[in-house]
PDB file of C-alpha atoms in Angstrom:
ATOM      1  CA  MET A 127     120.688 146.614 117.676  1.00  0.00           C
ATOM      2  CA  GLU A 128     117.232 146.614 116.914  1.00  0.00           C
ATOM      3  CA  THR A 129     116.061 142.570 117.269  1.00  0.00           C
ATOM      4  CA  LYS A 130     113.361 141.413 114.547  1.00  0.00           C
ATOM      5  CA  LYS A 131     110.003 140.811 115.163  1.00  0.00           C
ATOM      6  CA  PRO A 132     108.549 137.270 114.075  1.00  0.00           C
ATOM      7  CA  LYS A 133     105.995 137.517 111.470  1.00  0.00           C
ATOM      8  CA  LYS A 134     102.835 136.266 112.636  1.00  0.00           C
ATOM      9  CA  TYR A 135     100.848 134.310 110.247  1.00  0.00           C
ATOM     10  CA  THR A 136      97.055 134.485 109.922  1.00  0.00           C
ATOM     11  CA  THR A 137      94.671 131.221 110.108  1.00  0.00           C
ATOM     12  CA  ALA A 138      94.632 131.068 106.417  1.00  0.00           C
ATOM     13  CA  GLU A 139      98.233 130.954 106.238  1.00  0.00           C
ATOM     14  CA  LYS A 140      98.953 128.551 108.360  1.00  0.00           C
ATOM     15  CA  LEU A 141      96.256 126.060 106.934  1.00  0.00           C
ATOM     16  CA  ASP A 142      97.875 126.214 103.411  1.00  0.00           C
ATOM     17  CA  SER A 143     101.279 125.521 104.871  1.00  0.00           C
ATOM     18  CA  ALA A 144      99.838 122.191 106.771  1.00  0.00           C
ATOM     19  CA  LEU A 145      98.089 121.141 103.381  1.00  0.00           C
ATOM     20  CA  ASP A 146     101.154 121.724 101.467  1.00  0.00           C
ATOM     21  CA  LEU A 147     103.355 119.855 104.163  1.00  0.00           C
ATOM     22  CA  ILE A 148     100.808 116.954 104.056  1.00  0.00           C
ATOM     23  CA  ARG A 149     100.801 117.001 100.986  1.00  0.00           C
ATOM     24  CA  ARG A 150     104.980 116.614 100.478  1.00  0.00           C
ATOM     25  CA  LEU A 151     105.007 113.891 102.785  1.00  0.00           C
ATOM     26  CA  ASP A 152     104.460 109.778 103.001  1.00  0.00           C
ATOM     27  CA  PRO A 153     100.735 109.948 102.319  1.00  0.00           C
ATOM     28  CA  LYS A 154     101.125 106.383 104.588  1.00  0.00           C
ATOM     29  CA  HIS A 155     101.718 108.350 107.531  1.00  0.00           C
ATOM     30  CA  THR A 156      98.820 110.857 107.060  1.00  0.00           C
ATOM     31  CA  ALA A 157      97.017 110.290 110.231  1.00  0.00           C
ATOM     32  CA  GLU A 158      99.980 110.629 112.079  1.00  0.00           C
ATOM     33  CA  THR A 159     101.016 113.547 110.702  1.00  0.00           C
ATOM     34  CA  LEU A 160      97.533 115.142 110.717  1.00  0.00           C
ATOM     35  CA  GLN A 161      97.410 114.580 114.342  1.00  0.00           C
ATOM     36  CA  ARG A 162     101.191 116.162 114.850  1.00  0.00           C
ATOM     37  CA  ILE A 163      99.914 119.561 113.331  1.00  0.00           C
ATOM     38  CA  CYS A 164      97.093 119.634 115.253  1.00  0.00           C
ATOM     39  CA  SER A 165      98.665 119.184 118.206  1.00  0.00           C
ATOM     40  CA  LEU A 166     101.233 122.688 117.266  1.00  0.00           C
ATOM     41  CA  CYS A 167      97.988 124.528 116.093  1.00  0.00           C
ATOM     42  CA  PRO A 168      94.735 123.043 117.603  1.00  0.00           C
ATOM     43  CA  GLU A 169      92.724 126.022 115.901  1.00  0.00           C
ATOM     44  CA  LEU A 170      92.855 124.426 112.737  1.00  0.00           C
ATOM     45  CA  THR A 171      92.115 120.794 113.894  1.00  0.00           C
ATOM     46  CA  GLU A 172      88.617 121.412 111.946  1.00  0.00           C
ATOM     47  CA  ASP A 173      89.564 122.569 108.931  1.00  0.00           C
ATOM     48  CA  LEU A 174      92.593 119.877 108.227  1.00  0.00           C
ATOM     49  CA  LEU A 175      89.812 117.357 109.375  1.00  0.00           C
ATOM     50  CA  SER A 176      87.290 118.067 107.090  1.00  0.00           C
ATOM     51  CA  SER A 177      90.264 119.139 104.093  1.00  0.00           C
ATOM     52  CA  VAL A 178      92.554 116.144 104.168  1.00  0.00           C
ATOM     53  CA  ASP A 179      91.452 112.366 103.181  1.00  0.00           C
ATOM     54  CA  GLN A 180      93.291 109.774 105.512  1.00  0.00           C
ATOM     55  CA  PRO A 181      93.240 106.035 105.492  1.00  0.00           C
ATOM     56  CA  LEU A 182      89.688 105.035 106.825  1.00  0.00           C
ATOM     57  CA  GLU A 183      89.707 103.065 110.341  1.00  0.00           C
ATOM     58  CA  VAL A 184      87.098 100.559 111.106  1.00  0.00           C
ATOM     59  CA  ARG A 185      84.944 100.327 114.285  1.00  0.00           C
ATOM     60  CA  ARG A 186      82.501  97.443 114.805  1.00  0.00           C
ATOM     61  CA  CYS A 187      78.864  98.130 115.558  1.00  0.00           C
ATOM     62  CA  ALA A 188      77.901  97.916 119.140  1.00  0.00           C
ATOM     63  CA  LYS A 189      74.301  97.240 118.418  1.00  0.00           C
ATOM     64  CA  THR A 190      74.653  95.463 114.768  1.00  0.00           C
ATOM     65  CA  GLY A 191      78.144  93.512 115.200  1.00  0.00           C
ATOM     66  CA  ARG A 192      78.835  94.740 111.918  1.00  0.00           C
ATOM     67  CA  ASP A 193      81.966  96.537 110.882  1.00  0.00           C
ATOM     68  CA  TYR A 194      81.585 100.132 109.211  1.00  0.00           C
ATOM     69  CA  LEU A 195      84.093 102.828 108.187  1.00  0.00           C
ATOM     70  CA  LEU A 196      84.869 106.086 110.168  1.00  0.00           C
ATOM     71  CA  CYS A 197      85.742 109.366 108.628  1.00  0.00           C
ATOM     72  CA  ASP A 198      84.606 113.195 109.027  1.00  0.00           C
ATOM     73  CA  TYR A 199      81.006 112.845 107.500  1.00  0.00           C
ATOM     74  CA  ASN A 200      79.714 110.346 109.931  1.00  0.00           C
ATOM     75  CA  ARG A 201      81.599 112.381 112.903  1.00  0.00           C
ATOM     76  CA  ASP A 202      79.603 114.972 115.403  1.00  0.00           C
ATOM     77  CA  GLY A 203      82.655 115.838 118.120  1.00  0.00           C
ATOM     78  CA  ASP A 204      84.442 112.911 118.910  1.00  0.00           C
ATOM     79  CA  SER A 205      81.664 110.288 118.287  1.00  0.00           C
ATOM     80  CA  TYR A 206      80.699 108.387 114.809  1.00  0.00           C
ATOM     81  CA  ARG A 207      77.325 107.823 113.393  1.00  0.00           C
ATOM     82  CA  SER A 208      77.276 103.554 112.427  1.00  0.00           C
ATOM     83  CA  PRO A 209      75.456 103.450 109.114  1.00  0.00           C
ATOM     84  CA  TRP A 210      73.675  99.788 110.423  1.00  0.00           C
ATOM     85  CA  SER A 211      71.942 101.359 113.559  1.00  0.00           C
ATOM     86  CA  ASN A 212      72.107 105.095 112.798  1.00  0.00           C
ATOM     87  CA  GLU A 213      73.148 105.535 116.065  1.00  0.00           C
ATOM     88  CA  PHE A 214      76.493 107.621 117.815  1.00  0.00           C
ATOM     89  CA  GLU A 215      79.397 106.066 119.268  1.00  0.00           C
ATOM     90  CA  PRO A 216      79.784 106.722 122.054  1.00  0.00           C
ATOM     91  CA  PRO A 217      76.139 108.028 122.193  1.00  0.00           C
ATOM     92  CA  ILE A 218      74.950 111.841 122.133  1.00  0.00           C
ATOM     93  CA  THR A 219      71.677 113.372 122.601  1.00  0.00           C
ATOM     94  CA  ASP A 220      72.229 115.970 119.572  1.00  0.00           C
ATOM     95  CA  GLY A 221      74.015 114.486 117.394  1.00  0.00           C
ATOM     96  CA  THR A 222      73.019 115.002 113.084  1.00  0.00           C
ATOM     97  CA  VAL A 223      71.498 112.111 111.303  1.00  0.00           C
ATOM     98  CA  PRO A 224      69.571 112.500 107.950  1.00  0.00           C
ATOM     99  CA  SER A 225      65.756 112.745 107.453  1.00  0.00           C
ATOM    100  CA  GLU A 226      63.664 110.088 106.917  1.00  0.00           C
ATOM    101  CA  ARG A 227      63.243 110.291 103.351  1.00  0.00           C
ATOM    102  CA  VAL A 228      67.494 109.953 102.940  1.00  0.00           C
ATOM    103  CA  ARG A 229      67.874 107.774 105.246  1.00  0.00           C
ATOM    104  CA  LYS A 230      66.182 105.460 103.385  1.00  0.00           C
ATOM    105  CA  ILE A 231      68.279 105.908 100.479  1.00  0.00           C
ATOM    106  CA  GLU A 232      71.017 105.477 102.667  1.00  0.00           C
ATOM    107  CA  ILE A 233      70.039 102.119 103.795  1.00  0.00           C
ATOM    108  CA  ALA A 234      69.374 100.847 100.450  1.00  0.00           C
ATOM    109  CA  ALA A 235      72.886 102.232  98.967  1.00  0.00           C
ATOM    110  CA  ASN A 236      74.543 100.866 102.197  1.00  0.00           C
ATOM    111  CA  GLU A 237      72.947  97.263 100.682  1.00  0.00           C
ATOM    112  CA  ALA A 238      73.672  97.840  97.249  1.00  0.00           C
ATOM    113  CA  PHE A 239      77.777  98.846  97.850  1.00  0.00           C
ATOM    114  CA  ASP A 240      77.715  95.892 100.216  1.00  0.00           C
ATOM    115  CA  ILE A 241      77.196  93.714  97.291  1.00  0.00           C
ATOM    116  CA  TYR A 242      79.315  96.032  94.807  1.00  0.00           C
ATOM    117  CA  ARG A 243      82.238  95.802  97.684  1.00  0.00           C
ATOM    118  CA  GLU A 244      81.811  91.678  97.219  1.00  0.00           C
ATOM    119  CA  LEU A 245      81.875  91.245  94.046  1.00  0.00           C
ATOM    120  CA  TYR A 246      84.777  93.574  93.041  1.00  0.00           C
ATOM    121  CA  TYR A 247      86.649  93.427  96.203  1.00  0.00           C
ATOM    122  CA  GLU A 248      86.333  89.684  97.725  1.00  0.00           C
ATOM    123  CA  GLY A 249      86.327  90.973 100.998  1.00  0.00           C
ATOM    124  CA  GLY A 250      86.927  94.584 102.610  1.00  0.00           C
ATOM    125  CA  ILE A 251      84.702  96.690 104.290  1.00  0.00           C
ATOM    126  CA  SER A 252      82.195  99.584 102.827  1.00  0.00           C
ATOM    127  CA  SER A 253      79.964 102.262 104.234  1.00  0.00           C
ATOM    128  CA  VAL A 254      77.513 104.833 103.005  1.00  0.00           C
ATOM    129  CA  TYR A 255      76.428 107.811 104.701  1.00  0.00           C
ATOM    130  CA  PHE A 256      73.847 110.818 103.461  1.00  0.00           C
ATOM    131  CA  TRP A 257      73.103 113.727 104.922  1.00  0.00           C
ATOM    132  CA  ASN A 258      70.315 116.566 103.708  1.00  0.00           C
ATOM    133  CA  LEU A 259      70.995 119.763 101.206  1.00  0.00           C
ATOM    134  CA  ASP A 260      68.942 122.557 100.557  1.00  0.00           C
ATOM    135  CA  GLY A 261      67.891 121.386  97.121  1.00  0.00           C
ATOM    136  CA  GLY A 262      68.782 117.734  97.743  1.00  0.00           C
ATOM    137  CA  PHE A 263      70.694 115.584  99.481  1.00  0.00           C
ATOM    138  CA  ALA A 264      74.620 115.019  99.607  1.00  0.00           C
ATOM    139  CA  GLY A 265      76.633 111.913 101.084  1.00  0.00           C
ATOM    140  CA  VAL A 266      79.797 109.536 100.782  1.00  0.00           C
ATOM    141  CA  VAL A 267      80.624 105.823  99.998  1.00  0.00           C
ATOM    142  CA  LEU A 268      83.983 104.425 101.495  1.00  0.00           C
ATOM    143  CA  ILE A 269      85.474 101.301 100.745  1.00  0.00           C
ATOM    144  CA  LYS A 270      88.297 100.110 102.395  1.00  0.00           C
ATOM    145  CA  LYS A 271      90.364  96.610 101.389  1.00  0.00           C
ATOM    146  CA  ALA A 272      93.429  95.329 103.326  1.00  0.00           C
ATOM    147  CA  ALA A 273      95.894  92.762 102.845  1.00  0.00           C
ATOM    148  CA  PRO A 274      97.054  90.959 105.787  1.00  0.00           C
ATOM    149  CA  SER A 275     100.250  92.144 107.367  1.00  0.00           C
ATOM    150  CA  THR A 276     102.636  89.413 106.383  1.00  0.00           C
ATOM    151  CA  ALA A 277     106.632  89.349 106.509  1.00  0.00           C
ATOM    152  CA  LYS A 278     106.532  89.666 102.903  1.00  0.00           C
ATOM    153  CA  GLY A 279     104.786  93.013 103.259  1.00  0.00           C
ATOM    154  CA  GLU A 280     100.991  94.563 103.511  1.00  0.00           C
ATOM    155  CA  GLY A 281      98.539  96.577 101.269  1.00  0.00           C
ATOM    156  CA  ALA A 282      95.970  99.164 101.959  1.00  0.00           C
ATOM    157  CA  TRP A 283      93.181 100.528  99.436  1.00  0.00           C
ATOM    158  CA  ASP A 284      90.855 103.147 100.605  1.00  0.00           C
ATOM    159  CA  SER A 285      88.307 105.055  98.264  1.00  0.00           C
ATOM    160  CA  ILE A 286      86.645 107.487  99.488  1.00  0.00           C
ATOM    161  CA  HIS A 287      83.858 109.159  96.996  1.00  0.00           C
ATOM    162  CA  VAL A 288      81.994 112.374  97.828  1.00  0.00           C
ATOM    163  CA  PHE A 289      78.674 113.579  96.089  1.00  0.00           C
ATOM    164  CA  GLU A 290      76.232 115.726  95.833  1.00  0.00           C
ATOM    165  CA  ALA A 291      72.740 115.513  94.241  1.00  0.00           C
ATOM    166  CA  SER A 292      70.692 118.412  93.271  1.00  0.00           C
ATOM    167  CA  ASP A 293      67.095 118.282  91.634  1.00  0.00           C
ATOM    168  CA  ARG A 294      67.464 120.966  88.780  1.00  0.00           C
ATOM    169  CA  ARG A 295      64.172 119.886  86.134  1.00  0.00           C
ATOM    170  CA  SER A 296      61.493 117.201  86.647  1.00  0.00           C
ATOM    171  CA  ARG A 297      62.733 113.999  87.043  1.00  0.00           C
ATOM    172  CA  THR A 298      66.418 115.206  86.306  1.00  0.00           C
ATOM    173  CA  THR A 299      69.413 115.027  89.106  1.00  0.00           C
ATOM    174  CA  ILE A 300      72.371 116.712  88.734  1.00  0.00           C
ATOM    175  CA  TYR A 301      75.206 114.400  90.710  1.00  0.00           C
ATOM    176  CA  LYS A 302      78.639 116.208  91.210  1.00  0.00           C
ATOM    177  CA  LEU A 303      81.056 113.451  92.270  1.00  0.00           C
ATOM    178  CA  THR A 304      84.564 113.659  94.172  1.00  0.00           C
ATOM    179  CA  SER A 305      86.719 110.486  94.242  1.00  0.00           C
ATOM    180  CA  THR A 306      89.498 110.008  95.756  1.00  0.00           C
ATOM    181  CA  VAL A 307      91.793 106.959  95.957  1.00  0.00           C
ATOM    182  CA  LEU A 308      94.784 106.088  99.068  1.00  0.00           C
ATOM    183  CA  LEU A 309      96.893 103.628  98.210  1.00  0.00           C
ATOM    184  CA  HIS A 310      99.856 101.954 100.059  1.00  0.00           C
ATOM    185  CA  LEU A 311     101.855  98.968  99.076  1.00  0.00           C
ATOM    186  CA  ASN A 312     104.741  97.651 100.892  1.00  0.00           C
ATOM    187  CA  THR A 313     106.836  94.273 100.005  1.00  0.00           C
ATOM    188  CA  THR A 314     110.091  92.497 101.297  1.00  0.00           C
ATOM    189  CA  GLY A 315     112.378  90.312 100.096  1.00  0.00           C
ATOM    190  CA  GLU A 316     115.671  89.219  99.865  1.00  0.00           C
ATOM    191  CA  ASP A 317     115.802  89.680  95.739  1.00  0.00           C
ATOM    192  CA  LEU A 318     113.905  92.667  95.537  1.00  0.00           C
ATOM    193  CA  GLY A 319     114.931  94.596  98.827  1.00  0.00           C
ATOM    194  CA  THR A 320     112.398  96.991 100.485  1.00  0.00           C
ATOM    195  CA  MET A 321     109.857  98.719  98.016  1.00  0.00           C
ATOM    196  CA  ASN A 322     107.088 101.496  99.504  1.00  0.00           C
ATOM    197  CA  LEU A 323     104.725 102.238  96.849  1.00  0.00           C
ATOM    198  CA  SER A 324     102.337 105.048  98.314  1.00  0.00           C
ATOM    199  CA  GLY A 325     100.357 107.698  96.950  1.00  0.00           C
ATOM    200  CA  ASN A 326      96.790 108.896  96.444  1.00  0.00           C
ATOM    201  CA  MET A 327      94.592 110.560  93.562  1.00  0.00           C
ATOM    202  CA  THR A 328      91.378 112.911  93.416  1.00  0.00           C
ATOM    203  CA  ARG A 329      89.598 112.936  90.115  1.00  0.00           C
ATOM    204  CA  GLN A 330      86.000 114.890  89.975  1.00  0.00           C
ATOM    205  CA  ILE A 331      83.189 114.853  87.598  1.00  0.00           C
ATOM    206  CA  GLU A 332      79.134 116.212  87.130  1.00  0.00           C
ATOM    207  CA  GLN A 333      76.680 114.708  85.329  1.00  0.00           C
ATOM    208  CA  ALA A 334      73.046 114.905  84.825  1.00  0.00           C
ATOM    209  CA  MET A 335      70.915 111.945  84.908  1.00  0.00           C
ATOM    210  CA  LYS A 336      67.463 110.785  85.092  1.00  0.00           C
ATOM    211  CA  VAL A 337      65.443 109.982  88.189  1.00  0.00           C
ATOM    212  CA  SER A 338      62.092 108.157  88.540  1.00  0.00           C
ATOM    213  CA  ASP A 339      62.069 107.562  92.046  1.00  0.00           C
ATOM    214  CA  ASP A 340      64.097 107.737  94.958  1.00  0.00           C
ATOM    215  CA  SER A 341      65.812 104.341  94.007  1.00  0.00           C
ATOM    216  CA  SER A 342      67.016 105.513  90.621  1.00  0.00           C
ATOM    217  CA  HIS A 343      69.638 107.810  93.115  1.00  0.00           C
ATOM    218  CA  VAL A 344      70.992 104.259  94.449  1.00  0.00           C
ATOM    219  CA  ALA A 345      71.335 103.199  91.160  1.00  0.00           C
ATOM    220  CA  ASN A 346      72.930 106.716  89.449  1.00  0.00           C
ATOM    221  CA  ILE A 347      75.506 106.839  92.064  1.00  0.00           C
ATOM    222  CA  GLY A 348      76.464 103.443  92.021  1.00  0.00           C
ATOM    223  CA  LYS A 349      77.125 103.451  88.094  1.00  0.00           C
ATOM    224  CA  LEU A 350      79.017 106.449  88.735  1.00  0.00           C
ATOM    225  CA  VAL A 351      81.535 105.006  91.466  1.00  0.00           C
ATOM    226  CA  GLU A 352      82.033 102.347  89.773  1.00  0.00           C
ATOM    227  CA  ASP A 353      82.771 104.165  86.416  1.00  0.00           C
ATOM    228  CA  MET A 354      84.822 105.839  88.261  1.00  0.00           C
ATOM    229  CA  GLU A 355      86.887 103.556  90.067  1.00  0.00           C
ATOM    230  CA  LEU A 356      87.208 101.596  87.069  1.00  0.00           C
ATOM    231  CA  ARG A 357      88.944 104.764  85.231  1.00  0.00           C
ATOM    232  CA  MET A 358      90.883 105.645  88.297  1.00  0.00           C
ATOM    233  CA  ARG A 359      92.315 101.996  88.715  1.00  0.00           C
ATOM    234  CA  ASN A 360      93.824 101.772  85.250  1.00  0.00           C
ATOM    235  CA  LEU A 361      95.084 104.903  85.913  1.00  0.00           C
ATOM    236  CA  LEU A 362      97.269 103.764  88.791  1.00  0.00           C
ATOM    237  CA  GLN A 363      97.990 100.046  86.696  1.00  0.00           C
ATOM    238  CA  GLU A 364      99.328 102.212  83.329  1.00  0.00           C
ATOM    239  CA  VAL A 365     100.629 105.453  84.363  1.00  0.00           C
ATOM    240  CA  TYR A 366     101.898 105.101  88.341  1.00  0.00           C
ATOM    241  CA  PHE A 367     102.944 101.520  88.295  1.00  0.00           C
ATOM    242  CA  GLY A 368     104.004 101.684  84.634  1.00  0.00           C
ATOM    243  CA  LYS A 369     105.994 104.733  85.390  1.00  0.00           C
ATOM    244  CA  ALA A 370     107.546 102.863  88.881  1.00  0.00           C
ATOM    245  CA  LYS A 371     108.142  99.766  86.825  1.00  0.00           C
ATOM    246  CA  ASP A 372     110.415 101.821  84.018  1.00  0.00           C
ATOM    247  CA  VAL A 373     112.357 103.977  86.769  1.00  0.00           C
ATOM    248  CA  VAL A 374     112.987 100.924  88.681  1.00  0.00           C
ATOM    249  CA  GLY A 375     114.179  99.288  85.506  1.00  0.00           C
ATOM    250  CA  ASP A 376     116.840 101.890  84.498  1.00  0.00           C
ATOM    251  CA  VAL A 377     118.072 102.462  87.998  1.00  0.00           C
ATOM    252  CA  ARG A 378     118.599  98.569  88.488  1.00  0.00           C
ATOM    253  CA  SER A 379     120.185  96.425  86.292  1.00  0.00           C
ATOM    254  CA  ILE A 380     119.875  92.304  86.439  1.00  0.00           C
ATOM    255  CA  MET A 381     122.999  92.063  84.216  1.00  0.00           C
ATOM    256  CA  PRO A 382     126.202  92.364  85.889  1.00  0.00           C
ATOM    257  CA  LEU A 383     127.873  96.009  85.338  1.00  0.00           C
ATOM    258  CA  THR A 384     130.884  93.475  83.105  1.00  0.00           C
ATOM    259  CA  GLU A 385     128.656  92.144  81.023  1.00  0.00           C
ATOM    260  CA  ALA A 386     126.771  95.407  80.313  1.00  0.00           C
ATOM    261  CA  ALA A 387     130.214  97.153  79.601  1.00  0.00           C
ATOM    262  CA  LYS A 388     131.307  94.158  76.917  1.00  0.00           C
ATOM    263  CA  GLU A 389     127.490  94.559  75.093  1.00  0.00           C
ATOM    264  CA  LYS A 390     128.023  98.317  74.956  1.00  0.00           C
ATOM    265  CA  SER A 391     131.534  97.902  73.724  1.00  0.00           C
ATOM    266  CA  ALA A 392     130.305  95.169  71.154  1.00  0.00           C
ATOM    267  CA  HIS A 393     127.521  97.169  69.979  1.00  0.00           C
ATOM    268  CA  GLN A 394     129.657 100.558  69.712  1.00  0.00           C
ATOM    269  CA  GLN A 395     132.113  98.164  67.271  1.00  0.00           C
ATOM    270  CA  ILE A 396     129.129  97.125  65.123  1.00  0.00           C
ATOM    271  CA  ILE A 397     127.854 100.761  64.653  1.00  0.00           C
ATOM    272  CA  SER A 398     131.676 101.728  63.837  1.00  0.00           C
ATOM    273  CA  SER A 399     132.370  98.795  61.277  1.00  0.00           C
ATOM    274  CA  MET A 400     128.866 100.087  59.866  1.00  0.00           C
ATOM    275  CA  GLY A 401     130.561 103.576  59.533  1.00  0.00           C
ATOM    276  CA  ILE A 402     127.972 105.597  61.395  1.00  0.00           C
ATOM    277  CA  ASP A 403     128.476 108.301  63.364  1.00  0.00           C
TER     278      ASP A 403
END
């Protein structure tokens, strides 16, 4: 009897399957899932790390003592660039850094979003990274706010805003923004039990805005990120939390089953007495 040879999958097919698997698993364990898939298929490591958004990690800048966030956009090999010192940790000699002009905009953006984070989130950590592109520049705005882990639960908000800025006409720049929010909430109580609510959302927008000088880029990017975060927070509250509340309300009843049965029976009697089928 002839044995059937196993099918050989291309790298593209493996990548599609890996991304599909990650989308179907608990977003809370994205980092762990990603690590396991990379150990099984090392050839997919770079593509997966650049394609999959995962909860942001925190590191302290050795030179300035300030915390910053890690992502694929400030990574070079096993080193990460600090937005405060513009140096890689651990140090490397050939790390990619933005040009002098783009670095000045990056510094101003970090200062602006540090204020934005404090006003909107009342804590947390923010980091902004820019890099050069032909005909413009690109960057990412990272914000992380984690609630302290207690016996009653824990939670974390990670927002990742990736943008491209391309100069099209005189004093006009086209901004393309892709925003992703990763939310994780876990609560435990005697009455409620354990509830885990985790998920992610991605939205995109493209807009042309006026630019007078380099400082205008910081204001424009700030407005786009602020509007996008407000829109996504409203969606989470009205759609996702609202739907979760409806589902929990339908599957769990505070009223005992016997009382619910009596109420349903009384309702049916009233309908029958009115002659309504």
